[in-house]
Amino acid sequence: MSEEPSVILPPRSVLDAFGVGGTPEPLAGGQGRSVRVGGAVLKPAEGAEEEWEWAASVFERLPRGAGFRVPRPLRSADGRGVVEGWTAAEFVEGRPGPRGQWPGVVATGRALHAALRTQPRPGFLDRRTHPWAVADRVAWGEQKADVVAELAEPLSALLALRRPVEAAAQLIHGDLTGNVLFAPGRDPAVIDFSPYWRPSLYAEAVVIGDGLLWYTPPPPLSRPAGEAIPAGARC
């Protein structure tokens, strides 16, 4: 029986730099790398310091009361968003979806993407090499991939189904499904920003795909043409 990997905790020097105090407590969900310290959440940047600094500047400029919340980034006394490989943001209350909240996840994504529509494309997107970024570029015909023999035929079949997309690209959150938190009387909160430069409807397609692949029963997001999704739909 394998043991669960131990959680890496931020050193005291990082807590002091961000001005937070308390005992670090690992948070459930995600990839198990986040810890809560008082009213803050800290997470390793894992070599993506440029992306985290950029994300902090974007989140600082997003409007309040626009149908969504985002964790406000914390900065060190000298203005850094990354200290010794760690990032920090305010802790936001909420119950994670998407079960029972599929329409809410989609609506929150639309509000967020409306606010992000004028953001310019960040250059680091072309330099990312993690599996999700590579798969994204392969799916959109921007890169080729070498795969193991048993996956060659399925990948070829999927790529053959692609069709041109005319919708304009913009900055989107590419992993909304499990990253929207709901709290009574408050706008939903969007966490763990995964930036991509794609049409905003693509982000919704990812949510639908996640629901069909990973959730039973599937989410009530598919309806006959012209039939609206009920506002209180639950899954």
PDB file of C-alpha atoms in Angstrom:
ATOM      1  CA  MET A   1       0.000   0.000   0.000  1.00  0.00           C
ATOM      2  CA  SER A   2       1.565   3.276  -1.091  1.00  0.00           C
ATOM      3  CA  GLU A   3       1.759   6.206   1.283  1.00  0.00           C
ATOM      4  CA  GLU A   4       0.251   9.575   0.510  1.00  0.00           C
ATOM      5  CA  PRO A   5       2.931  12.098  -0.453  1.00  0.00           C
ATOM      6  CA  SER A   6       3.743  14.533   2.322  1.00  0.00           C
ATOM      7  CA  VAL A   7       2.596  18.112   1.872  1.00  0.00           C
ATOM      8  CA  ILE A   8       5.324  20.698   1.529  1.00  0.00           C
ATOM      9  CA  LEU A   9       4.765  23.604   3.918  1.00  0.00           C
ATOM     10  CA  PRO A  10       5.973  27.156   3.356  1.00  0.00           C
ATOM     11  CA  PRO A  11       8.871  28.244   5.574  1.00  0.00           C
ATOM     12  CA  ARG A  12       8.452  30.979   8.154  1.00  0.00           C
ATOM     13  CA  SER A  13      10.412  33.398   5.961  1.00  0.00           C
ATOM     14  CA  VAL A  14       7.693  33.120   3.292  1.00  0.00           C
ATOM     15  CA  LEU A  15       4.891  33.690   5.794  1.00  0.00           C
ATOM     16  CA  ASP A  16       6.689  36.736   7.157  1.00  0.00           C
ATOM     17  CA  ALA A  17       7.268  38.121   3.668  1.00  0.00           C
ATOM     18  CA  PHE A  18       3.549  37.915   2.849  1.00  0.00           C
ATOM     19  CA  GLY A  19       2.564  39.202   6.273  1.00  0.00           C
ATOM     20  CA  VAL A  20       0.513  36.169   7.309  1.00  0.00           C
ATOM     21  CA  GLY A  21       0.603  34.306  10.581  1.00  0.00           C
ATOM     22  CA  GLY A  22      -0.685  31.040  11.933  1.00  0.00           C
ATOM     23  CA  THR A  23      -0.167  27.320  11.494  1.00  0.00           C
ATOM     24  CA  PRO A  24      -0.202  26.049   7.871  1.00  0.00           C
ATOM     25  CA  GLU A  25      -3.066  23.599   7.245  1.00  0.00           C
ATOM     26  CA  PRO A  26      -3.137  21.488   4.049  1.00  0.00           C
ATOM     27  CA  LEU A  27      -6.226  22.051   1.918  1.00  0.00           C
ATOM     28  CA  ALA A  28      -8.144  19.233   0.273  1.00  0.00           C
ATOM     29  CA  GLY A  29      -8.775  19.147  -3.463  1.00  0.00           C
ATOM     30  CA  GLY A  30      -6.737  20.233  -6.440  1.00  0.00           C
ATOM     31  CA  GLN A  31      -3.343  18.580  -6.560  1.00  0.00           C
ATOM     32  CA  GLY A  32      -2.881  18.668  -2.802  1.00  0.00           C
ATOM     33  CA  ARG A  33      -0.259  21.410  -2.839  1.00  0.00           C
ATOM     34  CA  SER A  34      -2.150  24.319  -1.265  1.00  0.00           C
ATOM     35  CA  VAL A  35      -2.076  25.225   2.410  1.00  0.00           C
ATOM     36  CA  ARG A  36      -4.165  27.653   4.399  1.00  0.00           C
ATOM     37  CA  VAL A  37      -2.504  29.984   6.877  1.00  0.00           C
ATOM     38  CA  GLY A  38      -5.048  32.139   8.665  1.00  0.00           C
ATOM     39  CA  GLY A  39      -6.916  34.088   6.014  1.00  0.00           C
ATOM     40  CA  ALA A  40      -4.483  33.242   3.223  1.00  0.00           C
ATOM     41  CA  VAL A  41      -3.826  30.333   0.879  1.00  0.00           C
ATOM     42  CA  LEU A  42      -0.247  29.611  -0.177  1.00  0.00           C
ATOM     43  CA  LYS A  43       0.770  27.435  -3.101  1.00  0.00           C
ATOM     44  CA  PRO A  44       4.101  26.564  -4.760  1.00  0.00           C
ATOM     45  CA  ALA A  45       4.713  28.354  -8.046  1.00  0.00           C
ATOM     46  CA  GLU A  46       6.649  25.321  -9.297  1.00  0.00           C
ATOM     47  CA  GLY A  47       8.843  27.108 -11.781  1.00  0.00           C
ATOM     48  CA  ALA A  48       6.053  29.267 -13.227  1.00  0.00           C
ATOM     49  CA  GLU A  49       6.994  32.508 -11.493  1.00  0.00           C
ATOM     50  CA  GLU A  50       6.379  34.584 -14.622  1.00  0.00           C
ATOM     51  CA  GLU A  51       2.854  33.202 -14.959  1.00  0.00           C
ATOM     52  CA  TRP A  52       2.033  33.759 -11.294  1.00  0.00           C
ATOM     53  CA  GLU A  53       3.285  37.337 -11.311  1.00  0.00           C
ATOM     54  CA  TRP A  54       1.220  38.008 -14.434  1.00  0.00           C
ATOM     55  CA  ALA A  55      -1.896  36.358 -12.943  1.00  0.00           C
ATOM     56  CA  ALA A  56      -1.583  38.464  -9.800  1.00  0.00           C
ATOM     57  CA  SER A  57      -1.547  41.660 -11.855  1.00  0.00           C
ATOM     58  CA  VAL A  58      -4.615  40.519 -13.827  1.00  0.00           C
ATOM     59  CA  PHE A  59      -6.617  39.558 -10.741  1.00  0.00           C
ATOM     60  CA  GLU A  60      -5.800  42.852  -9.045  1.00  0.00           C
ATOM     61  CA  ARG A  61      -7.504  44.702 -11.900  1.00  0.00           C
ATOM     62  CA  LEU A  62     -10.642  42.575 -12.200  1.00  0.00           C
ATOM     63  CA  PRO A  63     -13.885  44.325 -11.195  1.00  0.00           C
ATOM     64  CA  ARG A  64     -15.852  43.469  -8.082  1.00  0.00           C
ATOM     65  CA  GLY A  65     -19.567  42.750  -8.210  1.00  0.00           C
ATOM     66  CA  ALA A  66     -19.455  41.497 -11.815  1.00  0.00           C
ATOM     67  CA  GLY A  67     -21.042  38.106 -11.130  1.00  0.00           C
ATOM     68  CA  PHE A  68     -17.959  36.386  -9.761  1.00  0.00           C
ATOM     69  CA  ARG A  69     -15.259  36.645  -7.124  1.00  0.00           C
ATOM     70  CA  VAL A  70     -11.562  35.843  -7.358  1.00  0.00           C
ATOM     71  CA  PRO A  71      -9.031  35.456  -4.539  1.00  0.00           C
ATOM     72  CA  ARG A  72      -7.156  38.712  -4.280  1.00  0.00           C
ATOM     73  CA  PRO A  73      -3.407  38.062  -4.565  1.00  0.00           C
ATOM     74  CA  LEU A  74      -1.121  38.958  -1.698  1.00  0.00           C
ATOM     75  CA  ARG A  75       2.218  40.633  -2.276  1.00  0.00           C
ATOM     76  CA  SER A  76       5.315  40.912  -0.166  1.00  0.00           C
ATOM     77  CA  ALA A  77       6.372  44.216   1.335  1.00  0.00           C
ATOM     78  CA  ASP A  78       8.620  44.835  -1.682  1.00  0.00           C
ATOM     79  CA  GLY A  79       5.826  44.070  -4.170  1.00  0.00           C
ATOM     80  CA  ARG A  80       6.634  40.504  -5.184  1.00  0.00           C
ATOM     81  CA  GLY A  81       3.897  38.021  -6.000  1.00  0.00           C
ATOM     82  CA  VAL A  82       6.263  35.054  -5.668  1.00  0.00           C
ATOM     83  CA  VAL A  83       8.564  34.633  -2.669  1.00  0.00           C
ATOM     84  CA  GLU A  84      11.016  31.731  -2.471  1.00  0.00           C
ATOM     85  CA  GLY A  85       8.876  29.832  -4.963  1.00  0.00           C
ATOM     86  CA  TRP A  86       5.585  30.444  -3.118  1.00  0.00           C
ATOM     87  CA  THR A  87       2.488  32.466  -4.032  1.00  0.00           C
ATOM     88  CA  ALA A  88      -0.225  33.735  -1.700  1.00  0.00           C
ATOM     89  CA  ALA A  89      -3.822  34.888  -2.041  1.00  0.00           C
ATOM     90  CA  GLU A  90      -6.760  35.563   0.223  1.00  0.00           C
ATOM     91  CA  PHE A  91      -8.817  32.568   1.344  1.00  0.00           C
ATOM     92  CA  VAL A  92     -12.323  32.650  -0.153  1.00  0.00           C
ATOM     93  CA  GLU A  93     -15.295  30.872   1.385  1.00  0.00           C
ATOM     94  CA  GLY A  94     -17.483  28.587  -0.669  1.00  0.00           C
ATOM     95  CA  ARG A  95     -18.572  25.043  -1.394  1.00  0.00           C
ATOM     96  CA  PRO A  96     -16.943  23.555  -4.481  1.00  0.00           C
ATOM     97  CA  GLY A  97     -19.094  22.531  -7.432  1.00  0.00           C
ATOM     98  CA  PRO A  98     -19.858  21.267  -9.889  1.00  0.00           C
ATOM     99  CA  ARG A  99     -22.416  18.753  -8.584  1.00  0.00           C
ATOM    100  CA  GLY A 100     -25.734  20.514  -8.254  1.00  0.00           C
ATOM    101  CA  GLN A 101     -24.259  23.684  -9.730  1.00  0.00           C
ATOM    102  CA  TRP A 102     -23.555  22.966 -13.399  1.00  0.00           C
ATOM    103  CA  PRO A 103     -25.493  25.961 -14.775  1.00  0.00           C
ATOM    104  CA  GLY A 104     -23.835  28.107 -12.106  1.00  0.00           C
ATOM    105  CA  VAL A 105     -20.370  27.003 -13.206  1.00  0.00           C
ATOM    106  CA  VAL A 106     -21.149  27.950 -16.812  1.00  0.00           C
ATOM    107  CA  ALA A 107     -22.723  31.293 -15.834  1.00  0.00           C
ATOM    108  CA  THR A 108     -19.752  32.163 -13.630  1.00  0.00           C
ATOM    109  CA  GLY A 109     -17.363  31.358 -16.461  1.00  0.00           C
ATOM    110  CA  ARG A 110     -19.281  33.663 -18.780  1.00  0.00           C
ATOM    111  CA  ALA A 111     -19.094  36.517 -16.286  1.00  0.00           C
ATOM    112  CA  LEU A 112     -15.370  35.980 -15.775  1.00  0.00           C
ATOM    113  CA  HIS A 113     -14.639  35.809 -19.483  1.00  0.00           C
ATOM    114  CA  ALA A 114     -16.615  38.987 -20.136  1.00  0.00           C
ATOM    115  CA  ALA A 115     -14.306  40.732 -17.662  1.00  0.00           C
ATOM    116  CA  LEU A 116     -11.204  39.201 -19.280  1.00  0.00           C
ATOM    117  CA  ARG A 117     -12.189  40.022 -22.858  1.00  0.00           C
ATOM    118  CA  THR A 118      -9.859  43.005 -23.249  1.00  0.00           C
ATOM    119  CA  GLN A 119      -6.812  41.368 -21.675  1.00  0.00           C
ATOM    120  CA  PRO A 120      -3.887  40.959 -24.087  1.00  0.00           C
ATOM    121  CA  ARG A 121      -2.419  37.567 -24.868  1.00  0.00           C
ATOM    122  CA  PRO A 122       0.477  36.761 -22.493  1.00  0.00           C
ATOM    123  CA  GLY A 123       3.687  35.637 -24.168  1.00  0.00           C
ATOM    124  CA  PHE A 124       4.441  32.855 -21.697  1.00  0.00           C
ATOM    125  CA  LEU A 125       1.639  30.714 -23.185  1.00  0.00           C
ATOM    126  CA  ASP A 126       3.975  29.771 -26.046  1.00  0.00           C
ATOM    127  CA  ARG A 127       6.721  28.714 -23.634  1.00  0.00           C
ATOM    128  CA  ARG A 128       4.742  26.390 -21.391  1.00  0.00           C
ATOM    129  CA  THR A 129       5.725  22.737 -21.632  1.00  0.00           C
ATOM    130  CA  HIS A 130       3.500  21.008 -19.080  1.00  0.00           C
ATOM    131  CA  PRO A 131       1.262  18.192 -20.441  1.00  0.00           C
ATOM    132  CA  TRP A 132      -1.944  20.249 -20.422  1.00  0.00           C
ATOM    133  CA  ALA A 133      -0.391  23.077 -22.453  1.00  0.00           C
ATOM    134  CA  VAL A 134       1.120  20.648 -24.968  1.00  0.00           C
ATOM    135  CA  ALA A 135      -2.179  18.771 -25.332  1.00  0.00           C
ATOM    136  CA  ASP A 136      -3.993  22.061 -25.873  1.00  0.00           C
ATOM    137  CA  ARG A 137      -1.665  23.078 -28.699  1.00  0.00           C
ATOM    138  CA  VAL A 138      -1.953  19.620 -30.289  1.00  0.00           C
ATOM    139  CA  ALA A 139      -5.744  19.769 -30.144  1.00  0.00           C
ATOM    140  CA  TRP A 140      -5.738  23.137 -31.890  1.00  0.00           C
ATOM    141  CA  GLY A 141      -3.284  22.098 -34.587  1.00  0.00           C
ATOM    142  CA  GLU A 142      -0.447  24.281 -33.324  1.00  0.00           C
ATOM    143  CA  GLN A 143       1.887  21.411 -32.463  1.00  0.00           C
ATOM    144  CA  LYS A 144       2.376  17.757 -33.298  1.00  0.00           C
ATOM    145  CA  ALA A 145       2.787  15.062 -30.688  1.00  0.00           C
ATOM    146  CA  ASP A 146       4.590  11.748 -30.600  1.00  0.00           C
ATOM    147  CA  VAL A 147       2.494   9.192 -28.719  1.00  0.00           C
ATOM    148  CA  VAL A 148       2.914   5.537 -27.817  1.00  0.00           C
ATOM    149  CA  ALA A 149       1.844   3.062 -30.477  1.00  0.00           C
ATOM    150  CA  GLU A 150      -1.453   2.078 -28.849  1.00  0.00           C
ATOM    151  CA  LEU A 151      -2.614   5.707 -28.792  1.00  0.00           C
ATOM    152  CA  ALA A 152      -1.625   6.579 -32.354  1.00  0.00           C
ATOM    153  CA  GLU A 153      -4.871   5.384 -33.946  1.00  0.00           C
ATOM    154  CA  PRO A 154      -7.252   6.988 -31.398  1.00  0.00           C
ATOM    155  CA  LEU A 155      -5.345  10.272 -31.607  1.00  0.00           C
ATOM    156  CA  SER A 156      -5.449  10.218 -35.399  1.00  0.00           C
ATOM    157  CA  ALA A 157      -9.201   9.585 -35.328  1.00  0.00           C
ATOM    158  CA  LEU A 158      -9.762  12.500 -32.957  1.00  0.00           C
ATOM    159  CA  LEU A 159      -7.598  14.887 -34.967  1.00  0.00           C
ATOM    160  CA  ALA A 160      -9.524  13.968 -38.115  1.00  0.00           C
ATOM    161  CA  LEU A 161     -12.722  15.230 -36.470  1.00  0.00           C
ATOM    162  CA  ARG A 162     -11.398  18.754 -36.079  1.00  0.00           C
ATOM    163  CA  ARG A 163     -13.046  21.547 -38.021  1.00  0.00           C
ATOM    164  CA  PRO A 164     -12.056  25.200 -38.449  1.00  0.00           C
ATOM    165  CA  VAL A 165     -13.132  27.505 -35.616  1.00  0.00           C
ATOM    166  CA  GLU A 166     -13.987  31.084 -36.529  1.00  0.00           C
ATOM    167  CA  ALA A 167     -14.798  32.392 -33.049  1.00  0.00           C
ATOM    168  CA  ALA A 168     -12.369  34.985 -31.726  1.00  0.00           C
ATOM    169  CA  ALA A 169      -9.871  33.860 -29.114  1.00  0.00           C
ATOM    170  CA  GLN A 170      -9.383  35.599 -25.789  1.00  0.00           C
ATOM    171  CA  LEU A 171      -7.984  34.918 -22.343  1.00  0.00           C
ATOM    172  CA  ILE A 172      -9.993  32.133 -20.670  1.00  0.00           C
ATOM    173  CA  HIS A 173      -9.943  29.897 -17.615  1.00  0.00           C
ATOM    174  CA  GLY A 174      -9.430  26.454 -19.124  1.00  0.00           C
ATOM    175  CA  ASP A 175     -10.304  24.378 -16.045  1.00  0.00           C
ATOM    176  CA  LEU A 176     -13.491  25.775 -14.526  1.00  0.00           C
ATOM    177  CA  THR A 177     -15.287  22.541 -13.676  1.00  0.00           C
ATOM    178  CA  GLY A 178     -14.040  21.947 -10.151  1.00  0.00           C
ATOM    179  CA  ASN A 179     -12.730  25.441  -9.526  1.00  0.00           C
ATOM    180  CA  VAL A 180     -15.879  27.453  -8.847  1.00  0.00           C
ATOM    181  CA  LEU A 181     -16.950  27.846  -5.213  1.00  0.00           C
ATOM    182  CA  PHE A 182     -20.509  28.675  -4.165  1.00  0.00           C
ATOM    183  CA  ALA A 183     -21.563  30.506  -0.995  1.00  0.00           C
ATOM    184  CA  PRO A 184     -25.094  31.617  -0.059  1.00  0.00           C
ATOM    185  CA  GLY A 185     -25.733  35.264  -0.816  1.00  0.00           C
ATOM    186  CA  ARG A 186     -22.392  35.816  -2.548  1.00  0.00           C
ATOM    187  CA  ASP A 187     -21.122  35.695  -6.105  1.00  0.00           C
ATOM    188  CA  PRO A 188     -19.390  32.413  -6.964  1.00  0.00           C
ATOM    189  CA  ALA A 189     -15.617  32.422  -6.502  1.00  0.00           C
ATOM    190  CA  VAL A 190     -13.229  31.254  -9.238  1.00  0.00           C
ATOM    191  CA  ILE A 191      -9.972  29.697  -8.073  1.00  0.00           C
ATOM    192  CA  ASP A 192      -6.869  28.021  -9.551  1.00  0.00           C
ATOM    193  CA  PHE A 193      -6.741  30.113 -12.715  1.00  0.00           C
ATOM    194  CA  SER A 194      -5.582  28.062 -15.734  1.00  0.00           C
ATOM    195  CA  PRO A 195      -4.990  30.607 -18.503  1.00  0.00           C
ATOM    196  CA  TYR A 196      -5.391  29.726 -22.181  1.00  0.00           C
ATOM    197  CA  TRP A 197      -5.978  31.796 -25.307  1.00  0.00           C
ATOM    198  CA  ARG A 198      -9.090  30.257 -26.871  1.00  0.00           C
ATOM    199  CA  PRO A 199     -12.707  31.193 -27.701  1.00  0.00           C
ATOM    200  CA  SER A 200     -14.725  31.604 -24.518  1.00  0.00           C
ATOM    201  CA  LEU A 201     -17.168  28.895 -25.615  1.00  0.00           C
ATOM    202  CA  TYR A 202     -14.273  26.448 -25.570  1.00  0.00           C
ATOM    203  CA  ALA A 203     -14.082  26.858 -21.785  1.00  0.00           C
ATOM    204  CA  GLU A 204     -17.739  25.832 -21.606  1.00  0.00           C
ATOM    205  CA  ALA A 205     -17.056  22.856 -23.881  1.00  0.00           C
ATOM    206  CA  VAL A 206     -14.367  21.710 -21.443  1.00  0.00           C
ATOM    207  CA  VAL A 207     -16.904  21.865 -18.593  1.00  0.00           C
ATOM    208  CA  ILE A 208     -19.367  19.779 -20.612  1.00  0.00           C
ATOM    209  CA  GLY A 209     -16.664  17.286 -21.545  1.00  0.00           C
ATOM    210  CA  ASP A 210     -15.592  16.969 -17.909  1.00  0.00           C
ATOM    211  CA  GLY A 211     -19.175  16.353 -16.878  1.00  0.00           C
ATOM    212  CA  LEU A 212     -19.762  13.647 -19.455  1.00  0.00           C
ATOM    213  CA  LEU A 213     -16.466  11.919 -18.725  1.00  0.00           C
ATOM    214  CA  TRP A 214     -16.126  12.108 -14.967  1.00  0.00           C
ATOM    215  CA  TYR A 215     -19.575  12.588 -13.425  1.00  0.00           C
ATOM    216  CA  THR A 216     -22.544  10.245 -13.050  1.00  0.00           C
ATOM    217  CA  PRO A 217     -25.247  11.077 -13.869  1.00  0.00           C
ATOM    218  CA  PRO A 218     -24.024  13.507 -16.539  1.00  0.00           C
ATOM    219  CA  PRO A 219     -24.760  17.202 -16.013  1.00  0.00           C
ATOM    220  CA  PRO A 220     -28.018  18.695 -17.372  1.00  0.00           C
ATOM    221  CA  LEU A 221     -26.211  20.869 -19.898  1.00  0.00           C
ATOM    222  CA  SER A 222     -27.479  19.252 -23.089  1.00  0.00           C
ATOM    223  CA  ARG A 223     -30.968  20.189 -24.276  1.00  0.00           C
ATOM    224  CA  PRO A 224     -32.849  20.106 -27.585  1.00  0.00           C
ATOM    225  CA  ALA A 225     -32.218  23.167 -29.737  1.00  0.00           C
ATOM    226  CA  GLY A 226     -34.152  26.154 -28.462  1.00  0.00           C
ATOM    227  CA  GLU A 227     -34.786  24.701 -24.993  1.00  0.00           C
ATOM    228  CA  ALA A 228     -33.147  26.647 -22.185  1.00  0.00           C
ATOM    229  CA  ILE A 229     -31.345  25.050 -19.272  1.00  0.00           C
ATOM    230  CA  PRO A 230     -33.570  25.390 -16.186  1.00  0.00           C
ATOM    231  CA  ALA A 231     -32.124  27.877 -13.739  1.00  0.00           C
ATOM    232  CA  GLY A 232     -32.534  25.443 -10.869  1.00  0.00           C
ATOM    233  CA  ALA A 233     -31.227  22.382 -12.684  1.00  0.00           C
ATOM    234  CA  ARG A 234     -29.463  20.044 -10.337  1.00  0.00           C
ATOM    235  CA  CYS A 235     -27.250  17.015 -10.784  1.00  0.00           C
TER     236      CYS A 235
END
